[in-house]
GROMACS .gro file of C-alpha atoms in nm:
model
  354
    1MET     CA    1  -2.440   0.649   3.588
    2THR     CA    2  -2.674   0.632   3.889
    3GLY     CA    3  -2.617   0.804   4.219
    4LEU     CA    4  -2.456   0.485   4.353
    5GLY     CA    5  -2.208   0.480   4.064
    6ARG     CA    6  -2.376   0.188   3.883
    7PRO     CA    7  -2.410   0.188   3.503
    8ARG     CA    8  -2.775   0.234   3.415
    9THR     CA    9  -2.787   0.173   3.037
   10LEU     CA   10  -2.715  -0.145   2.844
   11SER     CA   11  -2.416   0.008   2.667
   12GLU     CA   12  -2.268   0.127   2.996
   13ARG     CA   13  -2.311  -0.220   3.145
   14LEU     CA   14  -2.144  -0.379   2.842
   15TRP     CA   15  -1.851  -0.138   2.859
   16LYS     CA   16  -1.814  -0.214   3.231
   17VAL     CA   17  -1.805  -0.588   3.159
   18LEU     CA   18  -1.542  -0.535   2.888
   19ASP     CA   19  -1.335  -0.317   3.120
   20ASP     CA   20  -1.351  -0.581   3.392
   21LEU     CA   21  -1.249  -0.854   3.148
   22SER     CA   22  -0.960  -0.648   3.014
   23MET     CA   23  -0.825  -0.615   3.368
   24ASN     CA   24  -0.851  -0.988   3.437
   25THR     CA   25  -0.511  -1.160   3.409
   26THR     CA   26  -0.659  -1.498   3.314
   27VAL     CA   27  -0.868  -1.348   3.034
   28LYS     CA   28  -0.568  -1.158   2.898
   29LEU     CA   29  -0.358  -1.476   2.905
   30ILE     CA   30  -0.627  -1.669   2.716
   31PHE     CA   31  -0.665  -1.390   2.461
   32TYR     CA   32  -0.289  -1.366   2.397
   33SER     CA   33  -0.259  -1.745   2.378
   34LEU     CA   34  -0.537  -1.766   2.119
   35SER     CA   35  -0.365  -1.495   1.916
   36VAL     CA   36  -0.039  -1.691   1.918
   37VAL     CA   37  -0.218  -2.015   1.827
   38PHE     CA   38  -0.401  -1.838   1.544
   39PHE     CA   39  -0.075  -1.700   1.408
   40ILE     CA   40   0.111  -2.031   1.429
   41PHE     CA   41  -0.153  -2.268   1.292
   42LEU     CA   42  -0.331  -2.049   1.037
   43ILE     CA   43  -0.047  -1.830   0.909
   44LEU     CA   44   0.300  -1.965   0.990
   45LEU     CA   45   0.261  -2.344   0.968
   46PRO     CA   46   0.076  -2.354   0.634
   47LEU     CA   47   0.352  -2.135   0.489
   48ILE     CA   48   0.632  -2.357   0.618
   49LEU     CA   49   0.459  -2.688   0.545
   50GLY     CA   50   0.365  -2.578   0.195
   51ILE     CA   51   0.733  -2.528   0.116
   52LEU     CA   52   0.861  -2.840   0.296
   53LEU     CA   53   0.609  -3.073   0.132
   54LYS     CA   54   0.729  -2.965  -0.213
   55ALA     CA   55   1.096  -2.913  -0.125
   56ASN     CA   56   1.199  -3.202  -0.349
   57LEU     CA   57   1.080  -3.003  -0.652
   58PHE     CA   58   1.300  -2.702  -0.573
   59TRP     CA   59   1.600  -2.826  -0.777
   60GLU     CA   60   1.418  -2.951  -1.087
   61ILE     CA   61   1.410  -2.606  -1.246
   62PHE     CA   62   1.791  -2.605  -1.271
   63ALA     CA   63   1.762  -2.857  -1.555
   64TYR     CA   64   1.579  -2.599  -1.767
   65PRO     CA   65   1.809  -2.295  -1.825
   66GLU     CA   66   1.548  -2.088  -2.011
   67LEU     CA   67   1.289  -2.138  -1.739
   68MET     CA   68   1.555  -2.065  -1.477
   69ASN     CA   69   1.645  -1.736  -1.644
   70ARG     CA   70   1.278  -1.634  -1.647
   71ALA     CA   71   1.248  -1.720  -1.279
   72LYS     CA   72   1.557  -1.520  -1.180
   73SER     CA   73   1.443  -1.222  -1.386
   74ALA     CA   74   1.097  -1.235  -1.227
   75ILE     CA   75   1.242  -1.243  -0.876
   76LEU     CA   76   1.478  -0.954  -0.949
   77TRP     CA   77   1.198  -0.743  -1.099
   78SER     CA   78   0.977  -0.809  -0.797
   79PHE     CA   79   1.227  -0.654  -0.561
   80ILE     CA   80   1.324  -0.371  -0.798
   81ILE     CA   81   0.960  -0.266  -0.836
   82ALA     CA   82   0.879  -0.310  -0.466
   83PHE     CA   83   1.178  -0.104  -0.353
   84THR     CA   84   1.128   0.169  -0.615
   85VAL     CA   85   0.755   0.200  -0.555
   86SER     CA   86   0.788   0.204  -0.176
   87THR     CA   87   1.050   0.478  -0.193
   88LEU     CA   88   0.841   0.691  -0.432
   89ASP     CA   89   0.529   0.630  -0.223
   90LEU     CA   90   0.711   0.756   0.085
   91ILE     CA   91   0.834   1.067  -0.097
   92ALA     CA   92   0.488   1.145  -0.239
   93GLY     CA   93   0.272   1.020   0.048
   94LEU     CA   94   0.440   1.201   0.336
   95PRO     CA   95   0.359   1.554   0.206
   96LEU     CA   96  -0.005   1.451   0.156
   97ALA     CA   97  -0.024   1.309   0.509
   98TRP     CA   98   0.134   1.630   0.637
   99PHE     CA   99  -0.129   1.837   0.453
  100ILE     CA  100  -0.415   1.625   0.593
  101VAL     CA  101  -0.298   1.663   0.953
  102ARG     CA  102  -0.144   2.010   0.959
  103SER     CA  103  -0.354   2.207   0.709
  104SER     CA  104  -0.652   2.412   0.822
  105SER     CA  105  -0.818   2.375   0.481
  106ARG     CA  106  -1.180   2.258   0.475
  107TRP     CA  107  -1.081   2.005   0.209
  108THR     CA  108  -0.864   1.795   0.439
  109LYS     CA  109  -1.140   1.548   0.535
  110ILE     CA  110  -1.230   1.497   0.170
  111VAL     CA  111  -0.866   1.443   0.075
  112ASP     CA  112  -0.826   1.205   0.370
  113SER     CA  113  -1.118   0.995   0.247
  114MET     CA  114  -1.003   1.005  -0.116
  115ALA     CA  115  -0.663   0.865  -0.016
  116ASP     CA  116  -0.833   0.533   0.067
  117ILE     CA  117  -0.992   0.489  -0.279
  118PRO     CA  118  -0.730   0.238  -0.408
  119PHE     CA  119  -0.796   0.035  -0.090
  120ILE     CA  120  -1.168  -0.009  -0.151
  121ILE     CA  121  -1.154  -0.097  -0.522
  122PRO     CA  122  -1.113  -0.473  -0.590
  123THR     CA  123  -0.761  -0.533  -0.716
  124ALA     CA  124  -0.863  -0.687  -1.050
  125ALA     CA  125  -1.094  -0.391  -1.117
  126LEU     CA  126  -0.816  -0.152  -1.017
  127GLY     CA  127  -0.577  -0.319  -1.260
  128TYR     CA  128  -0.833  -0.305  -1.541
  129SER     CA  129  -0.899   0.063  -1.466
  130PHE     CA  130  -0.526   0.139  -1.500
  131LEU     CA  131  -0.514  -0.058  -1.822
  132LEU     CA  132  -0.799   0.148  -1.965
  133PHE     CA  133  -0.654   0.477  -1.845
  134TRP     CA  134  -0.294   0.439  -1.961
  135SER     CA  135  -0.303   0.180  -2.242
  136ARG     CA  136  -0.631   0.201  -2.431
  137GLU     CA  137  -0.758   0.453  -2.684
  138GLU     CA  138  -1.048   0.552  -2.459
  139GLY     CA  139  -0.804   0.658  -2.188
  140ILE     CA  140  -0.550   0.936  -2.159
  141SER     CA  141  -0.374   0.808  -2.473
  142SER     CA  142  -0.637   0.983  -2.687
  143LEU     CA  143  -0.525   1.322  -2.555
  144PHE     CA  144  -0.178   1.268  -2.704
  145GLY     CA  145  -0.290   1.098  -3.025
  146PHE     CA  146  -0.146   0.758  -2.930
  147ASP     CA  147  -0.315   0.420  -2.939
  148SER     CA  148  -0.138   0.334  -2.613
  149LEU     CA  149   0.050   0.592  -2.409
  150ILE     CA  150   0.198   0.334  -2.170
  151PRO     CA  151   0.163  -0.023  -2.300
  152PRO     CA  152   0.131  -0.318  -2.061
  153GLY     CA  153   0.466  -0.400  -1.908
  154ALA     CA  154   0.707  -0.306  -1.631
  155LEU     CA  155   0.634   0.069  -1.630
  156LEU     CA  156   0.257   0.021  -1.611
  157VAL     CA  157   0.304  -0.235  -1.332
  158MET     CA  158   0.512   0.020  -1.145
  159LEU     CA  159   0.245   0.291  -1.184
  160LEU     CA  160  -0.020   0.047  -1.062
  161HIS     CA  161   0.185  -0.059  -0.759
  162PHE     CA  162   0.258   0.304  -0.678
  163ALA     CA  163  -0.116   0.375  -0.666
  164PHE     CA  164  -0.234   0.083  -0.455
  165SER     CA  165   0.058   0.112  -0.211
  166PHE     CA  166   0.014   0.488  -0.176
  167PRO     CA  167  -0.272   0.469   0.082
  168VAL     CA  168  -0.055   0.252   0.308
  169ILE     CA  169   0.199   0.531   0.347
  170VAL     CA  170  -0.064   0.802   0.389
  171ARG     CA  171  -0.271   0.611   0.643
  172VAL     CA  172   0.026   0.517   0.864
  173MET     CA  173   0.178   0.864   0.856
  174VAL     CA  174  -0.153   1.042   0.919
  175GLY     CA  175  -0.204   0.833   1.231
  176GLU     CA  176   0.150   0.897   1.349
  177LEU     CA  177   0.135   1.273   1.285
  178MET     CA  178  -0.198   1.299   1.469
  179ASN     CA  179  -0.043   1.139   1.778
  180TYR     CA  180   0.279   1.337   1.751
  181ARG     CA  181   0.335   1.604   2.014
  182GLU     CA  182   0.451   1.931   1.860
  183VAL     CA  183   0.624   2.059   2.173
  184TYR     CA  184   0.971   2.002   2.026
  185GLU     CA  185   0.877   2.181   1.706
  186VAL     CA  186   0.753   2.477   1.909
  187ALA     CA  187   1.080   2.483   2.103
  188ALA     CA  188   1.286   2.473   1.782
  189GLY     CA  189   1.073   2.750   1.632
  190THR     CA  190   1.121   2.960   1.942
  191LEU     CA  191   1.496   2.928   1.892
  192GLY     CA  192   1.463   3.067   1.539
  193ALA     CA  193   1.461   2.752   1.324
  194GLN     CA  194   1.270   2.766   0.994
  195PRO     CA  195   0.968   2.532   0.945
  196PHE     CA  196   1.150   2.325   0.682
  197THR     CA  197   1.453   2.292   0.909
  198ILE     CA  198   1.228   2.189   1.199
  199ALA     CA  199   1.056   1.925   0.991
  200ARG     CA  200   1.387   1.791   0.862
  201THR     CA  201   1.588   1.793   1.184
  202VAL     CA  202   1.320   1.745   1.452
  203THR     CA  203   0.998   1.594   1.321
  204LEU     CA  204   1.123   1.335   1.072
  205PRO     CA  205   1.383   1.182   1.306
  206MET     CA  206   1.113   1.135   1.571
  207LEU     CA  207   0.884   0.977   1.309
  208LYS     CA  208   1.156   0.740   1.188
  209PRO     CA  209   0.988   0.421   1.323
  210ALA     CA  210   0.665   0.513   1.141
  211LEU     CA  211   0.858   0.587   0.821
  212VAL     CA  212   1.025   0.245   0.839
  213ALA     CA  213   0.695   0.070   0.917
  214SER     CA  214   0.508   0.238   0.633
  215PHE     CA  215   0.791   0.161   0.390
  216LEU     CA  216   0.783  -0.207   0.488
  217LEU     CA  217   0.405  -0.227   0.451
  218ALA     CA  218   0.416  -0.068   0.105
  219PHE     CA  219   0.707  -0.297   0.012
  220ALA     CA  220   0.513  -0.606   0.121
  221ARG     CA  221   0.197  -0.497  -0.060
  222SER     CA  222   0.387  -0.441  -0.385
  223LEU     CA  223   0.577  -0.767  -0.352
  224SER     CA  224   0.268  -0.983  -0.303
  225GLU     CA  225   0.007  -0.832  -0.537
  226THR     CA  226  -0.109  -1.063  -0.816
  227GLY     CA  227  -0.468  -0.989  -0.929
  228ALA     CA  228  -0.415  -0.630  -1.038
  229THR     CA  229  -0.064  -0.695  -1.170
  230VAL     CA  230  -0.180  -0.968  -1.408
  231MET     CA  231  -0.421  -0.720  -1.568
  232VAL     CA  232  -0.144  -0.478  -1.672
  233ALA     CA  233   0.164  -0.702  -1.702
  234GLY     CA  234   0.133  -0.813  -2.063
  235ALA     CA  235   0.439  -1.025  -2.142
  236PHE     CA  236   0.624  -0.885  -1.842
  237GLU     CA  237   0.679  -1.115  -1.544
  238ASN     CA  238   0.755  -1.038  -1.183
  239GLY     CA  239   0.741  -1.302  -0.910
  240PRO     CA  240   0.363  -1.332  -0.862
  241VAL     CA  241   0.292  -1.316  -1.238
  242PHE     CA  242   0.556  -1.584  -1.303
  243ILE     CA  243   0.401  -1.807  -1.035
  244LYS     CA  244   0.057  -1.758  -1.189
  245ASN     CA  245   0.186  -1.840  -1.537
  246ALA     CA  246   0.367  -2.148  -1.404
  247LYS     CA  247   0.048  -2.264  -1.233
  248ASP     CA  248  -0.153  -2.218  -1.554
  249ALA     CA  249   0.109  -2.423  -1.739
  250GLY     CA  250   0.104  -2.697  -1.471
  251LEU     CA  251   0.471  -2.645  -1.376
  252GLU     CA  252   0.523  -2.706  -1.003
  253SER     CA  253   0.900  -2.678  -0.978
  254PRO     CA  254   0.918  -2.313  -1.096
  255MET     CA  255   0.636  -2.227  -0.854
  256VAL     CA  256   0.822  -2.384  -0.561
  257PHE     CA  257   1.153  -2.225  -0.657
  258VAL     CA  258   1.025  -1.868  -0.703
  259SER     CA  259   0.791  -1.885  -0.402
  260SER     CA  260   1.069  -2.008  -0.175
  261ILE     CA  261   1.318  -1.747  -0.291
  262LEU     CA  262   1.062  -1.466  -0.258
  263ILE     CA  263   0.967  -1.575   0.094
  264PHE     CA  264   1.320  -1.615   0.228
  265LEU     CA  265   1.458  -1.300   0.065
  266SER     CA  266   1.157  -1.101   0.184
  267ILE     CA  267   1.209  -1.220   0.541
  268ALA     CA  268   1.579  -1.131   0.524
  269ILE     CA  269   1.510  -0.785   0.380
  270PHE     CA  270   1.231  -0.715   0.628
  271PHE     CA  271   1.446  -0.804   0.926
  272SER     CA  272   1.740  -0.606   0.789
  273ILE     CA  273   1.531  -0.292   0.731
  274ASP     CA  274   1.352  -0.335   1.062
  275ILE     CA  275   1.682  -0.362   1.250
  276MET     CA  276   1.894  -0.116   1.054
  277GLY     CA  277   1.621   0.136   0.966
  278PRO     CA  278   1.588   0.294   1.313
  279ARG     CA  279   1.968   0.321   1.331
  280MET     CA  280   2.002   0.521   1.010
  281ARG     CA  281   2.117   0.877   1.060
  282LEU     CA  282   1.830   1.099   0.957
  283PRO     CA  283   1.875   1.371   0.854
  284LEU     CA  284   2.199   1.546   0.765
  285ARG     CA  285   2.297   1.757   1.062
  286LYS     CA  286   2.414   2.048   0.850
  287VAL     CA  287   2.168   2.339   0.815
  288TRP     CA  288   2.151   2.583   0.522
  289PRO     CA  289   1.961   2.881   0.673
  290ASN     CA  290   1.905   3.090   0.359
  291PHE     CA  291   1.808   2.799   0.136
  292GLU     CA  292   1.580   2.639   0.395
  293LYS     CA  293   1.419   2.977   0.465
  294LYS     CA  294   1.317   2.990   0.098
  295LEU     CA  295   1.180   2.636   0.120
  296SER     CA  296   0.976   2.743   0.423
  297SER     CA  297   0.813   3.035   0.245
  298ALA     CA  298   0.442   3.040   0.162
  299THR     CA  299   0.524   3.019  -0.210
  300ALA     CA  300   0.735   2.707  -0.161
  301VAL     CA  301   0.466   2.545   0.055
  302LYS     CA  302   0.201   2.615  -0.210
  303ALA     CA  303   0.427   2.472  -0.479
  304ARG     CA  304   0.488   2.159  -0.269
  305ASN     CA  305   0.116   2.112  -0.202
  306SER     CA  306   0.032   2.169  -0.569
  307LEU     CA  307   0.285   1.911  -0.684
  308THR     CA  308   0.158   1.670  -0.417
  309PHE     CA  309  -0.200   1.703  -0.545
  310VAL     CA  310  -0.094   1.669  -0.909
  311VAL     CA  311   0.073   1.338  -0.825
  312PHE     CA  312  -0.215   1.229  -0.601
  313LEU     CA  313  -0.487   1.306  -0.854
  314GLY     CA  314  -0.298   1.225  -1.175
  315LEU     CA  315  -0.124   0.903  -1.071
  316VAL     CA  316  -0.354   0.764  -0.803
  317ILE     CA  317  -0.715   0.888  -0.812
  318LEU     CA  318  -0.792   0.939  -1.183
  319PRO     CA  319  -0.646   0.605  -1.301
  320SER     CA  320  -0.819   0.426  -1.011
  321LEU     CA  321  -1.164   0.570  -1.085
  322PHE     CA  322  -1.140   0.570  -1.465
  323ILE     CA  323  -1.329   0.240  -1.477
  324ALA     CA  324  -1.637   0.427  -1.351
  325LEU     CA  325  -1.677   0.608  -1.685
  326PRO     CA  326  -1.810   0.299  -1.867
  327ALA     CA  327  -2.070   0.274  -1.590
  328VAL     CA  328  -2.197   0.622  -1.686
  329GLN     CA  329  -2.210   0.516  -2.050
  330ALA     CA  330  -2.400   0.203  -1.945
  331VAL     CA  331  -2.674   0.420  -1.794
  332ILE     CA  332  -2.700   0.625  -2.114
  333ASP     CA  333  -2.709   0.340  -2.368
  334GLY     CA  334  -2.939   0.113  -2.169
  335THR     CA  335  -2.680  -0.148  -2.075
  336LEU     CA  336  -2.759  -0.099  -1.706
  337ILE     CA  337  -3.126  -0.182  -1.760
  338ARG     CA  338  -3.039  -0.497  -1.955
  339ALA     CA  339  -2.791  -0.596  -1.683
  340VAL     CA  340  -3.049  -0.554  -1.405
  341ARG     CA  341  -3.304  -0.758  -1.601
  342GLY     CA  342  -3.051  -1.030  -1.672
  343VAL     CA  343  -3.082  -1.007  -2.048
  344GLY     CA  344  -2.832  -1.201  -2.263
  345PRO     CA  345  -2.491  -1.269  -2.104
  346TRP     CA  346  -2.598  -1.085  -1.788
  347SER     CA  347  -2.803  -1.387  -1.683
  348ARG     CA  348  -2.480  -1.586  -1.640
  349PHE     CA  349  -2.336  -1.295  -1.445
  350TRP     CA  350  -2.618  -1.301  -1.189
  351GLU     CA  351  -2.595  -1.682  -1.168
  352SER     CA  352  -2.225  -1.654  -1.084
  353ILE     CA  353  -2.303  -1.409  -0.804
  354THR     CA  354  -2.579  -1.621  -0.649
   0.00000   0.00000   0.00000
């Protein structure tokens, strides 16, 4: 700033312009209006019109009992997996978020970055990596002498969904814990409460909106994922896999039926959790001083952190990155050089990219 209070650099002038615009009522009205228009015309209307235009096909599936049974099973499995995975993600992700924010370890930044790995891997590649890790001989199956430790199916889909929904929980809770004021925890500690008791009776109730939000985001991510799920599903079908199979078979009525049911049930569940979630009584008011003192000990904290990292590394990171091992082999056996030169089938690969 100059002596007269004027911004002297280009960046300062730009920030001043943005500040002035953000204070302008007309600009804010235009910005909010554009946001609403974007939501209505690019997100909401295509969803509604897509269903209404094919509404006449909704009832055709009832004439095919076998197809109807497959559709109902797929819908049920979608919600079972989404609810189970979101709950487990919350149980496993919250301790990791707590470690990232509250620990003084020098590894926290590395762990924080590693938690985003399932986010940055393309979903089809992530699904293939899980397939290699859990179901192929070159994966963890070889350690136990099995051809396939976990074959493609519901359990492998659940493990996959757990991994790619895990960062949602961690990222939301890390942000919330960083903005959380610890004054109430300090007050409770001053009154003699144990750390575990404080976390259970003070911190978690105040973080309840974030817990509900992260659960809903993980639930939605699990419910809608298709690309990675198809890679590990095998003969198993949840909603998205069933829709994909119906599309490949040229069957429109099953697609309309399952899509409509998934959309309307999801909306109902989301609104119910969003409304009822903040009203849930969390936690139990009763306190067990001796037991919670043991859970607050350094040994218990180390055990909790160790278990958290075993789950994080064993169920999230290693299966997600396992696909990188063939890349190392490609460097050794010369495949990488042939790929770069476009030799053989790699020429079609480069053509597809360009």
